[in-house]
């Protein structure tokens, strides 16, 4: 980051030597000079690479909000085998203009789920909508596309969501249908880089006028890519009232057992955009954390068939499911008191451009 210091040049003049350029000299002496000073952050001064469990303190892809004190579900050996040589930033915080001259400044730029009223649908182009929702001008969006084409990966987690309080009108009347209509309007007829965008919607079960049960949806997974085949079970756990997740047509990196895409990749130039739903990472029954580490490794092209990123074998608690698509899971544990519900609002739509 550049900062500027204004300074006055001071020169000691000896003797009474005069010159016809005295006026110009005096003007020069009193004029302000601009000196560029480059600030170096403490992080840049650190010589030690971040390794082991310390990686969890700087890993933004596992949660909408950072979780203080999260220690991860695996052994020290697992985290010690991870390579931390990647750079990332939130789309809201990244220096877009820096990417224009230095595309390698960031490997990943991520977009977390957005509140429905924050999401600006200015057209049917989802890339443009995400750009304007994150306060990017058209020129900055153009630079972002160029960065992707040079090998960058845009990481989009989930889609848009609504809270129960969004259903309240100013007069205190609850209007859930109005909020559903807004969600439908903002998530319909979208395309991304010319690809049809599928929208996966879900609604939590209301208990009363204010409260509702957190939604839990579990998927048994499969993949044609060997690197992702040890991802077995993923769960979405959300306290949102309504969700609408984006999933454009692209390469399926991970699917549910019945073929529903869970992680897709839309290639663009040398890079591309990965879309995934906001899978839970804290519950040790599920593979949400492992999925994110593997995606990082996969897109950094560090997949070694002889030395693949492996996780410890975890003991899974049995569970029962309601169906295969958007599985509502009731884990057989004493700690589980509620089960999520998928309402009639939970649908999958594929809308042509």
Short mmCIF file of N, CA and C in Angstrom, two decimals, residues 3-7 33-37:
data_model
loop_
_atom_site.label_atom_id
_atom_site.label_comp_id
_atom_site.label_asym_id
_atom_site.label_seq_id
_atom_site.Cartn_x
_atom_site.Cartn_y
_atom_site.Cartn_z
N UNK A 3 1.65 5.21 0.69
CA UNK A 3 1.19 6.41 1.39
C UNK A 3 2.16 7.52 1.02
N UNK A 4 1.72 8.76 1.13
CA UNK A 4 2.52 9.87 0.66
C UNK A 4 2.86 10.81 1.81
N UNK A 5 4.14 11.23 1.87
CA UNK A 5 4.59 12.15 2.90
C UNK A 5 5.02 13.45 2.23
N UNK A 6 4.48 14.54 2.71
CA UNK A 6 4.86 15.85 2.18
C UNK A 6 5.99 16.40 3.04
N UNK A 7 7.06 16.83 2.40
CA UNK A 7 8.21 17.36 3.14
C UNK A 7 8.72 18.60 2.47
N UNK A 33 7.46 18.36 -1.74
CA UNK A 33 7.94 17.21 -2.50
C UNK A 33 7.16 15.98 -2.08
N UNK A 34 6.92 15.08 -3.04
CA UNK A 34 6.18 13.85 -2.75
C UNK A 34 7.16 12.69 -2.63
N UNK A 35 7.14 12.04 -1.48
CA UNK A 35 8.01 10.88 -1.24
C UNK A 35 7.13 9.66 -1.03
N UNK A 36 7.32 8.60 -1.81
CA UNK A 36 6.51 7.39 -1.70
C UNK A 36 7.08 6.48 -0.62
N UNK A 37 6.21 6.08 0.28
CA UNK A 37 6.60 5.18 1.36
C UNK A 37 5.74 3.93 1.27
#
